[in-house]
Coordinates of N, CA and C in Angstrom, one line a residue:
M5 N 0.9 -1.2 0.0 CA 0.0 0.0 0.0 C 0.9 1.3 0.0
P6 N 0.7 2.2 -1.0 CA 1.5 3.4 -0.9 C 1.4 4.1 0.4
K7 N 2.5 4.8 0.8 CA 2.5 5.5 2.0 C 1.4 6.6 2.1
V8 N 1.1 7.3 1.0 CA 0.1 8.4 1.1 C -1.2 7.8 1.4
V9 N -1.6 6.7 0.7 CA -2.9 6.0 0.9 C -3.0 5.6 2.4
R10 N -1.9 5.0 2.9 CA -1.9 4.5 4.3 C -2.1 5.6 5.2
E11 N -1.4 6.7 5.0 CA -1.5 7.9 5.9 C -2.9 8.5 5.9
Y12 N -3.5 8.5 4.6 CA -4.9 9.0 4.5 C -5.8 8.2 5.3
K13 N -5.7 6.8 5.2 CA -6.6 6.0 5.9 C -6.5 6.1 7.4
V14 N -5.3 6.3 7.9 CA -5.1 6.5 9.3 C -5.7 7.8 9.8
Q15 N -5.5 8.9 9.0 CA -6.2 10.2 9.3 C -7.7 10.1 9.2
A16 N -8.2 9.4 8.2 CA -9.7 9.2 8.1 C -10.2 8.5 9.3
R17 N -9.5 7.4 9.7 CA -10.0 6.7 10.8 C -10.0 7.5 12.1
A18 N -9.0 8.3 12.3 CA -8.9 9.2 13.4 C -10.0 10.2 13.4
R19 N -10.4 10.8 12.2 CA -11.5 11.7 12.1 C -12.8 11.1 12.5
I20 N -13.0 9.9 12.1 CA -14.2 9.2 12.4 C -14.3 8.9 13.9
I21 N -13.3 8.5 14.5 CA -13.3 8.3 15.9 C -13.5 9.6 16.7
G22 N -12.9 10.6 16.3 CA -13.1 11.9 16.9 C -14.5 12.4 16.8
A23 N -15.1 12.2 15.6 CA -16.5 12.6 15.4 C -17.4 11.8 16.2
A24 N -17.1 10.5 16.4 CA -18.0 9.6 17.2 C -18.0 10.0 18.6
V25 N -16.7 10.3 19.2 CA -16.7 10.7 20.6 C -17.5 12.0 20.8
S26 N -17.4 12.9 19.9 CA -18.1 14.2 20.1 C -19.6 13.9 20.0
A27 N -20.1 13.1 19.1 CA -21.5 12.7 19.0 C -22.0 12.0 20.2
I28 N -21.2 11.0 20.7 CA -21.6 10.3 21.9 C -21.8 11.2 23.1
Q29 N -20.9 12.2 23.3 CA -21.0 13.1 24.4 C -22.3 13.9 24.3
R30 N -22.7 14.2 23.0 CA -23.9 15.0 22.9 C -25.2 14.2 22.9
K31 N -25.2 13.0 22.3 CA -26.4 12.3 22.1 C -26.5 11.0 22.8
G32 N -25.4 10.5 23.4 CA -25.4 9.2 24.0 C -25.2 8.1 22.9
L33 N -24.9 6.9 23.3 CA -24.6 5.9 22.3 C -25.9 5.3 21.7
S34 N -26.9 5.2 22.6 CA -28.2 4.6 22.0 C -28.8 5.4 21.0
G35 N -28.7 6.7 21.2 CA -29.3 7.6 20.2 C -28.5 8.0 19.0
L36 N -27.3 7.4 18.9 CA -26.4 7.7 17.9 C -26.5 6.7 16.7
T37 N -26.5 7.1 15.5 CA -26.5 6.2 14.3 C -25.3 6.5 13.5
M38 N -25.0 5.5 12.6 CA -23.9 5.7 11.7 C -24.1 6.8 10.8
D39 N -25.4 7.1 10.4 CA -25.8 8.2 9.6 C -25.3 9.5 10.3
D40 N -25.5 9.6 11.6 CA -25.1 10.8 12.4 C -23.7 11.1 12.2
I41 N -22.9 10.0 12.4 CA -21.4 10.2 12.3 C -21.0 10.6 10.9
A42 N -21.6 9.9 9.9 CA -21.2 10.2 8.6 C -21.5 11.7 8.2
R43 N -22.7 12.2 8.7 CA -23.0 13.6 8.5 C -22.1 14.5 9.2
E44 N -21.6 14.1 10.4 CA -20.7 15.0 11.2 C -19.4 15.2 10.5
I45 N -18.9 14.2 9.7 CA -17.6 14.4 9.1 C -17.7 14.6 7.6
G46 N -19.0 14.6 7.1 CA -19.2 15.0 5.7 C -18.8 13.9 4.7
V47 N -19.1 12.6 5.1 CA -18.9 11.5 4.2 C -20.2 10.6 4.1
S48 N -20.2 9.8 3.1 CA -21.4 8.9 3.0 C -21.3 7.8 4.0
K49 N -22.5 7.2 4.3 CA -22.5 6.1 5.2 C -21.7 4.9 4.7
G50 N -21.8 4.8 3.3 CA -21.0 3.7 2.7 C -19.5 3.8 3.0
A51 N -19.0 5.1 2.9 CA -17.6 5.3 3.1 C -17.3 5.0 4.6
L52 N -18.2 5.4 5.5 CA -18.0 5.1 6.9 C -17.8 3.6 7.2
Y53 N -18.6 2.8 6.5 CA -18.6 1.4 6.7 C -17.3 0.7 6.2
L54 N -16.6 1.4 5.4 CA -15.3 0.9 4.9 C -14.3 0.7 6.1
Y55 N -14.6 1.6 7.2 CA -13.7 1.6 8.3 C -14.3 0.9 9.5
F56 N -15.6 1.0 9.7 CA -16.2 0.4 10.8 C -17.6 -0.2 10.4
S57 N -17.8 -1.4 10.7 CA -19.0 -2.1 10.2 C -20.2 -1.9 11.2
S58 N -20.0 -1.4 12.4 CA -21.1 -1.3 13.3 C -20.7 -0.3 14.4
K59 N -21.7 0.1 15.2 CA -21.4 1.0 16.4 C -20.5 0.3 17.4
A60 N -20.7 -1.0 17.6 CA -19.9 -1.8 18.5 C -18.4 -1.8 18.1
Q61 N -18.1 -2.0 16.8 CA -16.7 -1.9 16.4 C -16.2 -0.5 16.5
L62 N -17.0 0.5 16.3 CA -16.5 1.8 16.5 C -16.2 2.1 17.9
L63 N -17.0 1.6 18.8 CA -16.8 1.8 20.3 C -15.5 1.1 20.7
E64 N -15.3 -0.1 20.1 CA -14.1 -0.8 20.4 C -12.8 0.0 20.1
A65 N -12.9 0.7 18.9 CA -11.8 1.5 18.5 C -11.6 2.7 19.4
I66 N -12.7 3.3 19.8 CA -12.6 4.4 20.8 C -11.9 4.0 22.0
L67 N -12.4 2.9 22.6 CA -11.9 2.4 23.8 C -10.4 2.0 23.7
S68 N -10.1 1.4 22.6 CA -8.7 1.0 22.4 C -7.7 2.2 22.3
E69 N -8.2 3.3 21.6 CA -7.4 4.5 21.5 C -7.3 5.2 22.9
Y70 N -8.3 5.2 23.6 CA -8.3 5.8 25.0 C -7.3 5.0 25.9
R71 N -7.4 3.7 25.8 CA -6.4 2.8 26.6 C -5.0 3.1 26.2
D72 N -4.7 3.2 24.9 CA -3.3 3.4 24.5 C -2.8 4.8 25.0
E73 N -3.7 5.8 24.9 CA -3.4 7.1 25.4 C -3.2 7.1 26.9
M74 N -4.0 6.4 27.6 CA -4.0 6.3 29.1 C -2.7 5.7 29.5
M75 N -2.2 4.6 28.9 CA -1.0 3.9 29.3 C 0.2 4.7 28.9
A76 N 0.2 5.4 27.8 CA 1.3 6.3 27.4 C 1.5 7.4 28.4
Q77 N 0.3 8.0 28.8 CA 0.3 9.1 29.8 C 0.8 8.6 31.1
L78 N 0.4 7.3 31.5 CA 0.8 6.8 32.8 C 2.3 6.6 32.8
E79 N 2.9 6.1 31.8 CA 4.3 5.8 31.7 C 5.1 7.1 31.8
R80 N 4.6 8.2 31.2 CA 5.2 9.5 31.2 C 5.2 10.1 32.7
A81 N 4.0 9.9 33.3 CA 3.8 10.4 34.6 C 4.6 9.8 35.7
V82 N 4.8 8.5 35.6 CA 5.6 7.8 36.7 C 7.1 8.0 36.5
E83 N 7.5 8.4 35.3 CA 8.9 8.7 35.1 C 9.3 10.0 35.9
K84 N 8.3 10.8 36.1 CA 8.5 12.1 36.8 C 8.2 12.1 38.3
G85 N 7.3 11.2 38.7 CA 6.8 11.3 40.1 C 6.2 10.0 40.6
D86 N 5.3 10.2 41.5 CA 4.7 9.1 42.3 C 3.8 8.2 41.4
V87 N 3.9 6.9 41.7 CA 3.1 5.9 40.9 C 1.6 6.1 41.1
A88 N 1.2 6.3 42.3 CA -0.2 6.5 42.7 C -0.8 7.7 42.0
E89 N 0.0 8.8 42.1 CA -0.4 10.0 41.4 C -0.5 9.8 39.9
G90 N 0.4 9.1 39.4 CA 0.4 8.8 37.9 C -0.8 8.0 37.5
I91 N -1.3 7.0 38.3 CA -2.5 6.3 38.0 C -3.7 7.2 38.1
A92 N -3.8 8.0 39.1 CA -4.9 8.9 39.2 C -4.9 9.9 38.1
G93 N -3.7 10.3 37.6 CA -3.7 11.2 36.5 C -4.3 10.8 35.2
T94 N -4.5 9.4 35.1 CA -5.1 8.9 33.8 C -6.6 9.3 33.6
I95 N -7.2 9.8 34.7 CA -8.6 10.2 34.6 C -8.7 11.8 35.0
D96 N -7.6 12.5 34.8 CA -7.6 13.9 35.1 C -8.6 14.6 34.3
K97 N -9.0 14.1 33.1 CA -10.0 14.8 32.3 C -11.3 14.8 32.9
I98 N -11.6 13.7 33.8 CA -12.8 13.7 34.6 C -12.8 14.7 35.6
F99 N -11.6 14.8 36.3 CA -11.5 15.7 37.5 C -11.6 17.2 37.0
S100 N -11.1 17.4 35.8 CA -11.1 18.8 35.3 C -12.4 19.2 34.7
G101 N -13.3 18.2 34.5 CA -14.6 18.5 33.8 C -14.5 18.5 32.3
E102 N -13.3 18.2 31.8 CA -13.2 18.1 30.3 C -14.0 17.0 29.7
F103 N -14.2 15.9 30.5 CA -15.1 14.8 30.0 C -16.1 14.5 31.1
N104 N -17.4 14.4 30.7 CA -18.4 14.1 31.7 C -18.6 12.6 31.9
P105 N -18.3 12.1 33.1 CA -18.4 10.7 33.4 C -19.8 10.1 33.2
A106 N -20.8 11.0 33.3 CA -22.2 10.5 33.1 C -22.3 9.9 31.7
V107 N -21.5 10.4 30.7 CA -21.6 9.8 29.3 C -21.1 8.4 29.3
W108 N -20.1 8.1 30.1 CA -19.6 6.7 30.2 C -20.7 5.8 30.8
H109 N -21.3 6.3 31.9 CA -22.3 5.5 32.6 C -23.5 5.2 31.7
Q110 N -23.8 6.2 30.8 CA -24.9 6.0 29.9 C -24.6 4.9 28.9
V111 N -23.3 4.9 28.5 CA -22.9 3.8 27.5 C -23.1 2.5 28.1
V112 N -22.7 2.4 29.4 CA -22.9 1.1 30.2 C -24.4 0.7 30.2
V113 N -25.3 1.7 30.5 CA -26.7 1.5 30.5 C -27.2 1.0 29.1
D114 N -26.7 1.7 28.1 CA -27.2 1.4 26.7 C -26.7 -0.1 26.3
A115 N -25.6 -0.5 26.9 CA -25.1 -1.8 26.6 C -26.1 -2.9 27.0
A116 N -27.0 -2.7 28.0 CA -27.9 -3.7 28.5 C -28.8 -4.2 27.3
A117 N -29.0 -3.4 26.4 CA -29.9 -3.7 25.3 C -29.2 -4.1 24.0
D118 N -27.9 -4.2 24.0 CA -27.1 -4.5 22.8 C -26.0 -5.4 23.1
P119 N -26.2 -6.7 22.8 CA -25.1 -7.7 23.1 C -23.8 -7.4 22.5
E120 N -23.7 -6.8 21.4 CA -22.4 -6.4 20.8 C -21.7 -5.4 21.6
I121 N -22.5 -4.4 22.1 CA -21.9 -3.4 22.9 C -21.4 -4.0 24.2
Q122 N -22.2 -4.9 24.8 CA -21.8 -5.6 26.0 C -20.5 -6.3 25.8
Q123 N -20.4 -7.0 24.7 CA -19.1 -7.7 24.4 C -17.9 -6.8 24.3
A124 N -18.2 -5.7 23.6 CA -17.1 -4.7 23.4 C -16.6 -4.2 24.8
L125 N -17.6 -3.9 25.7 CA -17.2 -3.5 27.1 C -16.4 -4.5 27.9
R126 N -16.9 -5.8 27.7 CA -16.2 -6.9 28.4 C -14.8 -7.0 28.0
D127 N -14.6 -7.0 26.6 CA -13.3 -7.1 26.1 C -12.4 -6.0 26.5
D128 N -13.0 -4.7 26.6 CA -12.2 -3.6 27.0 C -11.8 -3.7 28.4
S129 N -12.7 -4.2 29.3 CA -12.3 -4.3 30.7 C -11.2 -5.3 30.9
R130 N -11.3 -6.4 30.1 CA -10.2 -7.5 30.2 C -8.8 -6.9 29.8
K131 N -8.9 -6.2 28.7 CA -7.6 -5.6 28.2 C -7.1 -4.5 29.1
D132 N -7.9 -3.8 29.7 CA -7.5 -2.8 30.7 C -6.7 -3.4 31.9
V133 N -7.3 -4.5 32.4 CA -6.7 -5.2 33.5 C -5.3 -5.8 33.0
E134 N -5.3 -6.4 31.9 CA -4.0 -7.0 31.3 C -3.0 -5.9 31.2
E135 N -3.3 -4.7 30.8 CA -2.3 -3.6 30.6 C -1.9 -3.2 32.0
L136 N -2.8 -3.1 33.0 CA -2.4 -2.7 34.3 C -1.5 -3.7 35.0
Q137 N -1.8 -5.0 34.7 CA -0.9 -6.1 35.3 C 0.5 -5.9 34.7
A138 N 0.7 -5.7 33.4 CA 2.0 -5.5 32.8 C 2.7 -4.3 33.4
F139 N 1.9 -3.2 33.6 CA 2.4 -2.0 34.2 C 2.9 -2.2 35.6
L140 N 2.2 -2.9 36.4 CA 2.6 -3.2 37.8 C 3.9 -4.0 37.8
R141 N 4.0 -5.0 36.9 CA 5.3 -5.8 36.9 C 6.5 -4.9 36.5
R142 N 6.2 -4.0 35.5 CA 7.3 -3.1 35.2 C 7.7 -2.2 36.3
M143 N 6.8 -1.7 37.0 CA 7.1 -0.9 38.2 C 7.8 -1.6 39.3
E144 N 7.4 -2.8 39.5 CA 8.0 -3.7 40.5 C 9.5 -4.0 40.1
A145 N 9.7 -4.3 38.8 CA 11.0 -4.6 38.3 C 12.0 -3.3 38.5
R146 N 11.4 -2.1 38.4 CA 12.2 -0.9 38.5 C 12.4 -0.5 39.9
G147 N 11.7 -1.2 40.8 CA 11.8 -0.8 42.2 C 11.0 0.4 42.6
R148 N 9.9 0.7 41.8 CA 9.1 1.8 42.0 C 7.9 1.4 43.0
I149 N 7.6 0.1 43.1 CA 6.6 -0.3 44.0 C 7.1 -1.6 44.7
P150 N 6.6 -1.9 45.9 CA 7.0 -3.2 46.5 C 6.5 -4.3 45.7
H151 N 7.0 -5.5 46.1 CA 6.5 -6.7 45.5 C 5.0 -6.9 45.7
Q152 N 4.3 -7.3 44.6 CA 2.9 -7.5 44.6 C 2.7 -9.0 44.5
D153 N 2.1 -9.7 45.5 CA 1.9 -11.1 45.5 C 1.1 -11.6 44.3
D154 N 0.0 -10.8 44.0 CA -1.0 -11.2 43.0 C -1.3 -9.9 42.1
P155 N -0.5 -9.7 41.1 CA -0.7 -8.5 40.3 C -2.1 -8.5 39.6
E156 N -2.6 -9.6 39.3 CA -3.9 -9.7 38.7 C -5.0 -9.1 39.6
V157 N -5.0 -9.5 40.9 CA -5.9 -9.0 41.9 C -5.7 -7.5 42.1
I158 N -4.5 -7.1 42.2 CA -4.2 -5.6 42.4 C -4.7 -4.8 41.2
A159 N -4.5 -5.4 40.0 CA -5.0 -4.7 38.8 C -6.5 -4.6 38.8
D160 N -7.2 -5.6 39.3 CA -8.6 -5.6 39.4 C -9.0 -4.5 40.4
I161 N -8.4 -4.5 41.5 CA -8.7 -3.4 42.5 C -8.5 -2.0 42.0
I162 N -7.4 -1.8 41.3 CA -7.1 -0.5 40.6 C -8.3 -0.1 39.7
S163 N -8.7 -1.1 38.9 CA -9.8 -0.9 37.9 C -11.0 -0.5 38.6
F164 N -11.3 -1.2 39.8 CA -12.6 -0.9 40.5 C -12.5 0.5 41.1
L165 N -11.2 0.9 41.6 CA -11.1 2.2 42.2 C -11.3 3.3 41.2
L166 N -10.8 3.1 40.0 CA -11.0 4.1 39.0 C -12.4 4.3 38.6
G167 N -13.1 3.1 38.4 CA -14.5 3.1 38.0 C -15.4 3.7 39.2
G168 N -15.0 3.4 40.4 CA -15.8 4.0 41.6 C -15.6 5.5 41.6
T169 N -14.4 6.0 41.3 CA -14.1 7.4 41.3 C -14.9 8.1 40.2
L170 N -15.1 7.5 39.1 CA -15.9 8.1 38.0 C -17.3 8.3 38.6
L171 N -17.8 7.3 39.3 CA -19.2 7.4 39.9 C -19.3 8.5 40.9
M172 N -18.2 8.6 41.8 CA -18.2 9.7 42.8 C -18.3 11.1 42.1
V173 N -17.5 11.2 41.1 CA -17.5 12.5 40.4 C -18.9 12.8 39.7
S174 N -19.4 11.8 39.1 CA -20.7 11.9 38.4 C -21.9 12.2 39.3
T175 N -21.7 11.9 40.6 CA -22.7 12.2 41.6 C -22.5 13.4 42.3
R176 N -21.6 14.3 41.7 CA -21.4 15.6 42.2 C -20.5 15.7 43.4
R177 N -19.7 14.7 43.6 CA -18.7 14.7 44.7 C -17.6 15.7 44.2
D178 N -17.1 16.5 45.1 CA -16.0 17.5 44.8 C -14.9 16.8 44.1
P179 N -14.5 17.2 42.9 CA -13.5 16.4 42.1 C -12.1 16.4 42.9
D180 N -11.7 17.5 43.5 CA -10.5 17.5 44.2 C -10.4 16.5 45.4
E181 N -11.6 16.4 46.1 CA -11.7 15.5 47.2 C -11.6 14.0 46.7
A182 N -12.4 13.8 45.5 CA -12.4 12.5 44.9 C -11.0 12.1 44.5
R183 N -10.2 13.0 44.0 CA -8.9 12.6 43.5 C -8.0 12.3 44.7
R184 N -8.1 13.1 45.8 CA -7.3 12.8 47.0 C -7.6 11.4 47.6
R185 N -8.9 11.1 47.6 CA -9.4 9.8 48.1 C -8.8 8.7 47.3
L186 N -8.8 8.9 45.9 CA -8.4 7.9 45.0 C -6.8 7.7 45.2
V187 N -6.1 8.8 45.3 CA -4.6 8.6 45.5 C -4.3 7.9 46.8
R188 N -5.0 8.2 47.8 CA -4.8 7.6 49.1 C -5.1 6.1 49.0
A189 N -6.2 5.7 48.4 CA -6.6 4.3 48.2 C -5.6 3.6 47.4
L190 N -5.1 4.2 46.3 CA -4.1 3.6 45.4 C -2.8 3.3 46.2
R191 N -2.4 4.3 47.1 CA -1.1 4.1 47.8 C -1.3 3.0 48.8
W192 N -2.5 2.9 49.4 CA -2.8 1.8 50.4 C -2.7 0.4 49.6
T193 N -3.3 0.4 48.5 CA -3.4 -0.9 47.7 C -2.0 -1.3 47.3
L194 N -1.2 -0.4 46.8 CA 0.2 -0.7 46.3 C 1.2 -0.8 47.4
R195 N 0.8 -0.5 48.7 CA 1.7 -0.5 49.8 C 2.8 0.5 49.7
L196 N 2.3 1.7 49.2 CA 3.3 2.8 49.1 C 3.1 3.7 50.3
P197 N 4.1 4.5 50.6 CA 4.1 5.4 51.8 C 3.0 6.5 51.5
P198 N 2.3 7.0 52.5 CA 1.2 8.0 52.4 C 1.7 9.3 51.7
D199 N 3.0 9.7 51.9 CA 3.4 10.9 51.4 C 3.9 10.9 49.9
G200 N 3.9 9.7 49.3 CA 4.3 9.5 48.0 C 5.8 9.6 47.8
A201 N 6.6 9.4 48.8 CA 8.0 9.5 48.7 C 8.5 8.4 47.8
A202 N 9.8 8.6 47.4 CA 10.4 7.6 46.5 C 10.4 6.2 47.2
T203 N 10.1 5.2 46.5 CA 9.9 3.9 47.1 C 10.9 2.8 46.7
A204 N 11.9 3.2 46.0 CA 12.9 2.2 45.5 C 13.6 1.5 46.7
A205 N 14.0 2.3 47.7 CA 14.7 1.7 48.8 C 13.7 0.8 49.7
R206 N 12.5 1.3 49.8 CA 11.5 0.5 50.6 C 11.1 -0.8 49.9
A207 N 11.0 -0.7 48.5 CA 10.6 -1.8 47.7 C 11.7 -2.9 47.9
A208 N 13.0 -2.5 47.8 CA 14.1 -3.4 47.9 C 14.1 -4.0 49.3
H209 N 13.8 -3.2 50.3 CA 13.9 -3.7 51.7 C 12.7 -4.7 52.0
Q210 N 11.5 -4.5 51.4 CA 10.4 -5.3 51.6 C 10.5 -6.6 50.8
S211 N 11.2 -6.7 49.8 CA 11.3 -7.9 49.0 C 12.3 -8.8 49.7
P212 N 11.8 -10.1 50.0 CA 12.7 -11.0 50.8 C 13.9 -11.4 49.9
R213 N 15.1 -11.4 50.5 CA 16.3 -11.8 49.7 C 16.6 -13.2 50.0
R214 N 17.0 -13.9 48.9 CA 17.4 -15.3 49.0 C 18.9 -15.4 49.1
P215 N 19.4 -16.3 49.9 CA 20.9 -16.5 50.0 C 21.4 -17.0 48.6
R216 N 22.6 -16.6 48.3 CA 23.2 -17.0 47.1 C 23.6 -18.5 47.1
A217 N 23.6 -19.2 46.0 CA 23.9 -20.6 45.9 C 25.3 -20.8 46.5
G218 N 25.4 -21.8 47.3 CA 26.8 -22.2 47.8 C 27.2 -21.4 49.0
R219 N 26.3 -20.5 49.5 CA 26.7 -19.7 50.7 C 25.8 -20.2 51.8
R220 N 26.5 -20.5 53.0 CA 25.7 -21.0 54.1 C 25.0 -19.9 54.8
V221 N 23.8 -20.2 55.3 CA 23.0 -19.2 56.0 C 23.3 -19.4 57.5
A222 N 23.7 -18.2 58.1 CA 24.0 -18.4 59.6 C 22.7 -18.7 60.3
G223 N 22.9 -19.7 61.2 CA 21.7 -20.0 62.0 C 22.1 -19.8 63.5
P224 N 21.2 -20.2 64.3 CA 21.4 -19.9 65.8 C 22.6 -20.8 66.2
S225 N 23.4 -20.1 67.1 CA 24.6 -20.9 67.6 C 24.2 -21.9 68.6
R226 N 24.9 -23.1 68.5 CA 24.6 -24.1 69.5 C 25.6 -24.1 70.7
A227 N 25.0 -24.4 71.8 CA 25.9 -24.4 73.0 C 26.8 -25.6 72.9
R228 N 28.0 -25.4 73.2 CA 29.0 -26.5 73.3 C 28.8 -27.2 74.6
S229 N 29.0 -28.6 74.4 CA 28.9 -29.4 75.6 C 30.2 -29.3 76.4

């Protein structure tokens, strides 16, 4: 495929996803049609179907793009500071009011009547947890967090905390207070110090060390007869 054609398709796909996100925020997912999206970007519905065959497939693309953006942002954030703050920062658009969490909750409600949408949300949730597990392992390997006995469970808990925070903000809880509570809960979950101080030394200290092969481990001295 010529480079120009490939770049055009990438740009066209991005335009469709952007138009769909805007339309979902205005009309919700259940009230949105492929015709609406086609009109929004000025193409025929037939042209739209060249990229996405259904609303469910389009939603999958939106969620995948958001996940990629979230993980890239998370990696950048933890390079500069605290891991818990970095995780909380992945939903800063919610705290700032740039994105209305009620839109996401409405998508979940709409999914009850659409098996394809339900499957898209299940797949997205599974992939989110898998990405979080991989992230936790990287952070542990770098000494940024203490050893986690079960990264899968911790990733589930983090996912629940993020989802619960969305609900808190959507029910008019003060966003700053919601963020503080989220960071505190993340630090407790990851066994990080409350003040967010550097954890490399603590992580190394908390990880049990095994004796090197061939080296005797000192035991209690025996009394000589």
